[in-house]
PDB file of C-alpha atoms in Angstrom:
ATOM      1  CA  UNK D   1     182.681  -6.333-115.165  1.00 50.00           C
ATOM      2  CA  UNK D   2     184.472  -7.575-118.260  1.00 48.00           C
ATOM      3  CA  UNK D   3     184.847  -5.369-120.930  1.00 49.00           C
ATOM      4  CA  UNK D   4     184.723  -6.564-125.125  1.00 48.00           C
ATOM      5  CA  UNK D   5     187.315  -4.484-126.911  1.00 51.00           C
ATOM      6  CA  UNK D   6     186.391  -3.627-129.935  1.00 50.00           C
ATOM      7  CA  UNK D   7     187.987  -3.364-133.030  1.00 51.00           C
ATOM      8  CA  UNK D   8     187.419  -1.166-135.745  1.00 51.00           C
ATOM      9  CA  UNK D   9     187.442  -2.491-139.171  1.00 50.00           C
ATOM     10  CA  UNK D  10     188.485   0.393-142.111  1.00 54.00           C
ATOM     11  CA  UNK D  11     186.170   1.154-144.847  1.00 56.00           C
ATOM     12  CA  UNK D  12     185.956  -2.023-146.646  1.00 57.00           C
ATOM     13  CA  UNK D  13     186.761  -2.433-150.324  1.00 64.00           C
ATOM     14  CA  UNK D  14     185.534  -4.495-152.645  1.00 62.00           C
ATOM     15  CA  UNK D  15     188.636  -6.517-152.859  1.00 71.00           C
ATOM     16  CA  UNK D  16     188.579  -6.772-149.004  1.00 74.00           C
ATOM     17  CA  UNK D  17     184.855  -7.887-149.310  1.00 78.00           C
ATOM     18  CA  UNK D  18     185.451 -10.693-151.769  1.00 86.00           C
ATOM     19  CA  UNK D  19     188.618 -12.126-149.559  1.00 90.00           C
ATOM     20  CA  UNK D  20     186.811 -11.831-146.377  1.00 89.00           C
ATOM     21  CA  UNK D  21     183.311 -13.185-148.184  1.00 92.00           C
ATOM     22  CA  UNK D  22     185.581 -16.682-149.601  1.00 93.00           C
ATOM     23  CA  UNK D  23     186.955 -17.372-146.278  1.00 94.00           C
ATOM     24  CA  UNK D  24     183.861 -17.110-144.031  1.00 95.00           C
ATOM     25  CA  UNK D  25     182.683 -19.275-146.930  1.00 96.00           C
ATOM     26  CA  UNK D  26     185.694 -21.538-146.010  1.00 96.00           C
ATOM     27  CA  UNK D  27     185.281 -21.860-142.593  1.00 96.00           C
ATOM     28  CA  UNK D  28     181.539 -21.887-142.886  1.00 96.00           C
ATOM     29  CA  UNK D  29     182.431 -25.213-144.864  1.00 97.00           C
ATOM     30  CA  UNK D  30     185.056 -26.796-142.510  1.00 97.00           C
ATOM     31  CA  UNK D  31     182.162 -26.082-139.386  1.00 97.00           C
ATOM     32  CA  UNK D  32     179.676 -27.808-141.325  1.00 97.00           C
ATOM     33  CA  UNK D  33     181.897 -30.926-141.607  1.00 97.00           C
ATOM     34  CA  UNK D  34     183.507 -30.458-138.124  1.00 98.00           C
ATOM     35  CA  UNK D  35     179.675 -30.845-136.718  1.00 97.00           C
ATOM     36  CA  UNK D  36     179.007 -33.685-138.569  1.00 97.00           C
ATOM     37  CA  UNK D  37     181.798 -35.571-137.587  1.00 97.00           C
ATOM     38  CA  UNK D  38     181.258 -34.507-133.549  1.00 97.00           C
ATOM     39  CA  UNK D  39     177.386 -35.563-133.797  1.00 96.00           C
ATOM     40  CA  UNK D  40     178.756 -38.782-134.866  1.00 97.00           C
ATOM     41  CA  UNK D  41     181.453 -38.981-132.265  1.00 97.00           C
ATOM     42  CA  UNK D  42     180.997 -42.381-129.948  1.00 97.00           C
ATOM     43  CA  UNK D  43     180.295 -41.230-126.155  1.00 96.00           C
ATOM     44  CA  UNK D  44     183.453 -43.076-125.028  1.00 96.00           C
ATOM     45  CA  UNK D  45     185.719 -40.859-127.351  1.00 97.00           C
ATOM     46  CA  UNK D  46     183.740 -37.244-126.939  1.00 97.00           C
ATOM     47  CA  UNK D  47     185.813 -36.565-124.270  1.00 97.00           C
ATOM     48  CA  UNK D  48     189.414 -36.805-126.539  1.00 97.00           C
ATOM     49  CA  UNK D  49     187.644 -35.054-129.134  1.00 97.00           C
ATOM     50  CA  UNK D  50     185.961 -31.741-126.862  1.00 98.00           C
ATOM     51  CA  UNK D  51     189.762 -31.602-125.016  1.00 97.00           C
ATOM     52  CA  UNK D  52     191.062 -29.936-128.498  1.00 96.00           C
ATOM     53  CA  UNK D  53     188.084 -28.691-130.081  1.00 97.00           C
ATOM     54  CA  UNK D  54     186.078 -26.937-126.858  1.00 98.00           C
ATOM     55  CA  UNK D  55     188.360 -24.190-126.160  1.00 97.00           C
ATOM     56  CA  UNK D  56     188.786 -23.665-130.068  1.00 97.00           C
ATOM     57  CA  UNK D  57     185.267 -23.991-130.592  1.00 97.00           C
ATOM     58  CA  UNK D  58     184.534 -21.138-127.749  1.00 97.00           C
ATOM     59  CA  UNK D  59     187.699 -18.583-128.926  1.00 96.00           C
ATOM     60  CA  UNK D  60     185.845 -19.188-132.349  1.00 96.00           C
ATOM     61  CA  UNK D  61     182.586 -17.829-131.240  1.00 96.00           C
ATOM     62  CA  UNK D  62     184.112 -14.295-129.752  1.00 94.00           C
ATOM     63  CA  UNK D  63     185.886 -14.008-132.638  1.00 94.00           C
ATOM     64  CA  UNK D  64     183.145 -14.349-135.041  1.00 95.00           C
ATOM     65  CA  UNK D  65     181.487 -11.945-132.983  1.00 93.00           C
ATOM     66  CA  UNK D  66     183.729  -9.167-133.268  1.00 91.00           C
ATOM     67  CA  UNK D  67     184.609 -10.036-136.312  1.00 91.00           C
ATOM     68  CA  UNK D  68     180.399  -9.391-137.155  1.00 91.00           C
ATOM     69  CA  UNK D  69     180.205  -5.785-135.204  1.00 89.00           C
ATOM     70  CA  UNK D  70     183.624  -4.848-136.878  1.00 87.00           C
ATOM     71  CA  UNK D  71     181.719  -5.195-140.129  1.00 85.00           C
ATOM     72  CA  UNK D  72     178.568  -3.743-138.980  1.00 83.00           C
ATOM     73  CA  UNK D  73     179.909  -0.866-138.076  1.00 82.00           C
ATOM     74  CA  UNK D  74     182.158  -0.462-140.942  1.00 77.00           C
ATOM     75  CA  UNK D  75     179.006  -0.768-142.991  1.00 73.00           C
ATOM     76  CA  UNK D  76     177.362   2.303-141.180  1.00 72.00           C
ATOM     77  CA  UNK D  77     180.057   4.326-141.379  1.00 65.00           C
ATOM     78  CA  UNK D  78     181.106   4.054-145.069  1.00 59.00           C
ATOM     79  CA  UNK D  79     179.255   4.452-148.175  1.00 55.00           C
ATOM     80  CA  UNK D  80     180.336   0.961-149.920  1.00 54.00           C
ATOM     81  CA  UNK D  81     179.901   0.412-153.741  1.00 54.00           C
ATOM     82  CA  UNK D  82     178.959  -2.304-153.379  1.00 57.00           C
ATOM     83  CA  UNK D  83     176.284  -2.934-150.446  1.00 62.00           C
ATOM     84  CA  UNK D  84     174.958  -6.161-151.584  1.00 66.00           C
ATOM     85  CA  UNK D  85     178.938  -8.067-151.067  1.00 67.00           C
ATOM     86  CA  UNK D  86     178.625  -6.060-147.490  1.00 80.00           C
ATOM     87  CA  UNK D  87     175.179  -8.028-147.297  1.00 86.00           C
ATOM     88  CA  UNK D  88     176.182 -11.119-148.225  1.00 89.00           C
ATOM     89  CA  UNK D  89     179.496 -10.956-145.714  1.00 91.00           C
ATOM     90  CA  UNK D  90     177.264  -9.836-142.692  1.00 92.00           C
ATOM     91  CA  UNK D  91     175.254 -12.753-143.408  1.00 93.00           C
ATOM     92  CA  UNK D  92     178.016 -15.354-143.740  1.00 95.00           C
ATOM     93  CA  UNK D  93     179.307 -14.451-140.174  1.00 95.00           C
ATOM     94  CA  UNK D  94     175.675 -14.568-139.083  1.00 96.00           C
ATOM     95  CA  UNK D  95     175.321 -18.345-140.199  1.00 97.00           C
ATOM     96  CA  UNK D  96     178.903 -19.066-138.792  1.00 97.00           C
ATOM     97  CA  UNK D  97     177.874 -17.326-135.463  1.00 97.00           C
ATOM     98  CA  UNK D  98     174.251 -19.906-135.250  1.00 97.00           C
ATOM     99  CA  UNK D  99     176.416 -23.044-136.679  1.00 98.00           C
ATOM    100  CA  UNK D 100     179.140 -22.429-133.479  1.00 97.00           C
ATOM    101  CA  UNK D 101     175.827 -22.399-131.021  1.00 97.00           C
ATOM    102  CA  UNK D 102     174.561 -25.312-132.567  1.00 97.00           C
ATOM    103  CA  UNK D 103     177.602 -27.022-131.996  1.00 98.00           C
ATOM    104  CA  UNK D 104     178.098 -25.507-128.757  1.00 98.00           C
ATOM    105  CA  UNK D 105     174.152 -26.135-127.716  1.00 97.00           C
ATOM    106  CA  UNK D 106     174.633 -29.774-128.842  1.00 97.00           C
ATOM    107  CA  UNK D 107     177.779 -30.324-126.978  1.00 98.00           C
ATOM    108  CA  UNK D 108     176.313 -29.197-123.776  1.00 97.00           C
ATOM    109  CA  UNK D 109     173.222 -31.464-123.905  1.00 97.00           C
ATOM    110  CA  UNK D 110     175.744 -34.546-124.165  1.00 97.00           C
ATOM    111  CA  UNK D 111     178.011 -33.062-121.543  1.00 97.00           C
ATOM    112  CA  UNK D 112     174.843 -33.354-118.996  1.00 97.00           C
ATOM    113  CA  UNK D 113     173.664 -36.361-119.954  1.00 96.00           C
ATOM    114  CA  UNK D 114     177.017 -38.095-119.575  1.00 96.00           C
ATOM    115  CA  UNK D 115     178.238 -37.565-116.087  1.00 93.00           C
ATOM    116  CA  UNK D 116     181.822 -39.697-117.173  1.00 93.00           C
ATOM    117  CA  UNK D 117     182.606 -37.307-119.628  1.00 96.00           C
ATOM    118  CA  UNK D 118     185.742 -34.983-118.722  1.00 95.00           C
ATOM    119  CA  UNK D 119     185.899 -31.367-119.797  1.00 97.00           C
ATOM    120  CA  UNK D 120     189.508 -29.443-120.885  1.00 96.00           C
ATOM    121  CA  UNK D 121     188.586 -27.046-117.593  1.00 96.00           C
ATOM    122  CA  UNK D 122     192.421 -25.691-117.858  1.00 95.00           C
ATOM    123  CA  UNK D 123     192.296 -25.066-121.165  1.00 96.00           C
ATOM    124  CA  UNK D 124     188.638 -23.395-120.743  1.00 96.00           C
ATOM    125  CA  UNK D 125     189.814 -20.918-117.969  1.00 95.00           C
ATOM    126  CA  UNK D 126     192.752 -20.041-119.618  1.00 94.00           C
ATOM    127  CA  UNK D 127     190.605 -18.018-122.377  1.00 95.00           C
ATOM    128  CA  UNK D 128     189.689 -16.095-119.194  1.00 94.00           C
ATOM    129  CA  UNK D 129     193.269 -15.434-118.406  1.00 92.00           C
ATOM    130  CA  UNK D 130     196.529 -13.673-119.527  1.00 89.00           C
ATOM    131  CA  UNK D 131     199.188 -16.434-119.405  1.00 81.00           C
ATOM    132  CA  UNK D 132     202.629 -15.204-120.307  1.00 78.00           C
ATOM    133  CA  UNK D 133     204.306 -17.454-123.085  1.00 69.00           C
ATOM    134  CA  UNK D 134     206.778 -18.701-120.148  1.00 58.00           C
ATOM    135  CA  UNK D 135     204.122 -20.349-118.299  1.00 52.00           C
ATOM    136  CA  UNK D 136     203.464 -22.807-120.972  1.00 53.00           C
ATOM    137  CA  UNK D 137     201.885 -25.928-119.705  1.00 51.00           C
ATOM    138  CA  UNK D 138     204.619 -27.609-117.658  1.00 50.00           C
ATOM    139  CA  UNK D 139     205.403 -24.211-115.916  1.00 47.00           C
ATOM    140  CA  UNK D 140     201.693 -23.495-114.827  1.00 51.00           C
ATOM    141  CA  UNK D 141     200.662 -26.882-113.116  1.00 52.00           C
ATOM    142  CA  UNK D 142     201.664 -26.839-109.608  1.00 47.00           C
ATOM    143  CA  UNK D 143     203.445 -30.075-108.823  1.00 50.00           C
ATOM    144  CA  UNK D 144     206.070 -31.264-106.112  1.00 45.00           C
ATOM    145  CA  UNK D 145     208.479 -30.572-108.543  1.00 53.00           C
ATOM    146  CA  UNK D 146     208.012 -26.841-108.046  1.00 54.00           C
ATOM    147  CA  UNK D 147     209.137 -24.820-104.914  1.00 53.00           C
ATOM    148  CA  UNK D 148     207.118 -22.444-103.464  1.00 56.00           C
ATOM    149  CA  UNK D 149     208.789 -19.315-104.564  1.00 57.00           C
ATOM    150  CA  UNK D 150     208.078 -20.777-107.978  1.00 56.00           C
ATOM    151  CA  UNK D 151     204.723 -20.875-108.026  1.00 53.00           C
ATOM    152  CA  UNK D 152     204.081 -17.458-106.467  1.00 55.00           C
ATOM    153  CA  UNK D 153     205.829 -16.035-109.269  1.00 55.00           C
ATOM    154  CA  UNK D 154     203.856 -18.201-111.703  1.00 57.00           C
ATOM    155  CA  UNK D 155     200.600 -17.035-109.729  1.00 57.00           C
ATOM    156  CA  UNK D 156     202.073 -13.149-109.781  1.00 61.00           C
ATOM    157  CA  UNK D 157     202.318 -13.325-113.411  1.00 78.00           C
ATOM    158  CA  UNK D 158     198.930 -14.802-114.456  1.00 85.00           C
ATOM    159  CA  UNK D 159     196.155 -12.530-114.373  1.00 88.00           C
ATOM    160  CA  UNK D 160     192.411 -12.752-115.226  1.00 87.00           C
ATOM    161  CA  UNK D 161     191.682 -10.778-118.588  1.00 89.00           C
ATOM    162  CA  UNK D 162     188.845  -7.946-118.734  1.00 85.00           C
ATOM    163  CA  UNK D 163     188.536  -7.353-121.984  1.00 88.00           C
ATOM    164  CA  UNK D 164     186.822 -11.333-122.506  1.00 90.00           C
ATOM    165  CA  UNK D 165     184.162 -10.845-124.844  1.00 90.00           C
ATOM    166  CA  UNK D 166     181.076 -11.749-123.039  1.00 91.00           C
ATOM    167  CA  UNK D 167     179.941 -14.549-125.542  1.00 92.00           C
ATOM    168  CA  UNK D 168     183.716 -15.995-124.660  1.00 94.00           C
ATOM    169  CA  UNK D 169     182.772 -15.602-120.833  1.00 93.00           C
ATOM    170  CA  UNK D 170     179.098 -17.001-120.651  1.00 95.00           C
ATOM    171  CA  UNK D 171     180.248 -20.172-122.791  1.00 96.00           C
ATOM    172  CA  UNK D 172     183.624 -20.607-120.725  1.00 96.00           C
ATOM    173  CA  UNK D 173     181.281 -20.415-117.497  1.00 95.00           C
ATOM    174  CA  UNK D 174     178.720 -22.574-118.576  1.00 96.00           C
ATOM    175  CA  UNK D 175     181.359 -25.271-119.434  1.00 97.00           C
ATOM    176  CA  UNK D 176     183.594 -24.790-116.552  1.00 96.00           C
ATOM    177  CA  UNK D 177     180.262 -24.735-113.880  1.00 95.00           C
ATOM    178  CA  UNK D 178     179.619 -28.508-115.678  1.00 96.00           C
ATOM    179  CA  UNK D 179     183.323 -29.422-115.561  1.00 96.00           C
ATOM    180  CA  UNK D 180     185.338 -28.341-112.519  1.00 94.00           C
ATOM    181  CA  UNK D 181     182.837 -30.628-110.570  1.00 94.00           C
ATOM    182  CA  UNK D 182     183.601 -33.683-112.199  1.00 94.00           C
ATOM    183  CA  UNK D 183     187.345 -33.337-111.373  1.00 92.00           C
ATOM    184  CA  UNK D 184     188.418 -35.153-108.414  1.00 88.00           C
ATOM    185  CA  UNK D 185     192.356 -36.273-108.572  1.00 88.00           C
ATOM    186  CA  UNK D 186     194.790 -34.590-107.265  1.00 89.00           C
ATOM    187  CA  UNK D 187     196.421 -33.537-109.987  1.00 88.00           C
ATOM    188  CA  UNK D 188     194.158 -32.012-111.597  1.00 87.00           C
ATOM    189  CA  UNK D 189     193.040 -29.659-108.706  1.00 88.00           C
ATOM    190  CA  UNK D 190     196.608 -28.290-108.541  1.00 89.00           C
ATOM    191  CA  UNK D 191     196.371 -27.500-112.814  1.00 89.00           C
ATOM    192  CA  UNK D 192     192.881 -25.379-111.919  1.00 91.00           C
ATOM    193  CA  UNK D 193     193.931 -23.696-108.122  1.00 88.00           C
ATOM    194  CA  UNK D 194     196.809 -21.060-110.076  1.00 88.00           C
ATOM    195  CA  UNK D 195     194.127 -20.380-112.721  1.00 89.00           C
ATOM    196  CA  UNK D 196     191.486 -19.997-110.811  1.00 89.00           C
ATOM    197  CA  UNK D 197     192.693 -17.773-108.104  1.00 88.00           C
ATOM    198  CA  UNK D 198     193.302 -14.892-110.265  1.00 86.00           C
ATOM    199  CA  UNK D 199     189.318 -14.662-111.386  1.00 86.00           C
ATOM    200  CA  UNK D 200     188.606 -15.224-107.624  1.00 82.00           C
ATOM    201  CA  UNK D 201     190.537 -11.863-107.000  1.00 79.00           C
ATOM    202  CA  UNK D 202     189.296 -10.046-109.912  1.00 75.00           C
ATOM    203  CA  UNK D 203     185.767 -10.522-108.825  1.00 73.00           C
ATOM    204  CA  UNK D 204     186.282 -10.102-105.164  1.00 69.00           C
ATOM    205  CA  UNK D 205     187.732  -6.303-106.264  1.00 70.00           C
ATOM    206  CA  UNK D 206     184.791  -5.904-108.632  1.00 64.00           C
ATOM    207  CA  UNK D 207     182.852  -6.459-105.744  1.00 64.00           C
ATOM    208  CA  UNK D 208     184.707  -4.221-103.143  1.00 62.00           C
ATOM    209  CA  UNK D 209     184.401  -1.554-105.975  1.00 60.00           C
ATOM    210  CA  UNK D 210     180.649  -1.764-106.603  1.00 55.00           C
ATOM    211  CA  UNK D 211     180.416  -1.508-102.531  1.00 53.00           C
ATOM    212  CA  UNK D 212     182.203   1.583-102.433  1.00 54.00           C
ATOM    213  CA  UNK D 213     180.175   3.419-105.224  1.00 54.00           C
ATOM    214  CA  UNK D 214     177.350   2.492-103.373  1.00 52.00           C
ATOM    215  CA  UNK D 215     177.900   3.572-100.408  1.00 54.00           C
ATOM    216  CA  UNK D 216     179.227   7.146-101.826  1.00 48.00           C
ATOM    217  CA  UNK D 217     176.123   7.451-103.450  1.00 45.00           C
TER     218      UNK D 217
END
């Protein structure tokens, strides 16, 4: 029930070809060196290091994606002068897109075979989420310092996002069905309960919808 919303790239130029082909060649670089380092991350620290680079590493791989169709369909609908830079682009993002899995694929086999190791769940379910810029972090955790007519409104204003890619969504879920288990103070119940709820109700009217179709058909 989530919807990707696209973004159409215009005709590409050469110039735009060349700028866009030397960054994904940057960041290509920078993922290369950014796996290394996690596959040689110590068990004891992976959890530090996944609490900043998880949620980037998931935004990363949505964005990538569009970022691929954009071009794709740029490519289809324009007759470039120069195909083979188009090529070469289109093939960058495609080796970006399979070094982010491999990344992601290793981090999930470590995740299971560590129980101990703690996943940024808040973090994670906010990519699924509109958060105003008010409710930074110390607005959005429900503590005794907030009243109760405070936290409805911070519960009012969040609201889960439909237009999540679904490469964003599967990865988010996958993390957050290993995750959310493995937290068990207090505290951090309270962080995930505001966040939560608002998927909770998007799904349960995705579901009263589908029912109603049905039963008019």
């Amino acid at each position: 029930h989530y919807r990707t919303q696209e973004k159409t790239m215009p005709p590409p130029t050469h110039d735009d070809d060349e700028r866009r082909k030397q960054q994904a060649q940057v960041d290509l670089a920078q993922l290369n060196r950014v796996s290394h380092r996690l596959a040689l991350t110590e068990p004891s620290q992976l959890p530090t290091v996944l609490s900043k680079l998880l949620p980037r590493l998931v935004t990363r791989v949505g964005d990538n994606q569009q970022k691929l169709s954009s071009r794709r369909a740029a490519n289809s609908s324009s007759n470039s002068n120069h195909p083979n830079d188009s090529a070469l682009l289109v093939g960058l993002l495609q080796e970006i897109h399979a070094k982010l899995m491999e990344m992601l694929s290793h981090t999930i086999k470590r995740v299971r075979e560590d129980e101990q190791c703690r996943l940024p769940c808040v973090d994670l379910l906010k990519l699924l989420l509109i958060v105003p810029k008010d409710d930074d972090d110390n607005k959005i955790n429900s503590n005794s310092n907030n009243s109760n007519e405070q936290q409805q409104q911070q519960q009012q204003s969040i609201q889960a996002n439909s237009q999540v890619d679904p490469f964003t969504l599967h990865l988010t879920t996958t993390f957050l069905t290993l995750g959310i288990p493995r937290c068990h103070e207090r505290s951090e119940l309270l962080q995930l309960l505001p966040l939560l709820l608002p998927l909770l109700d998007q799904e349960s009217q995705n579901s009263s919808s589908s029912s109603s179709n049905s039963k008019v058909v």
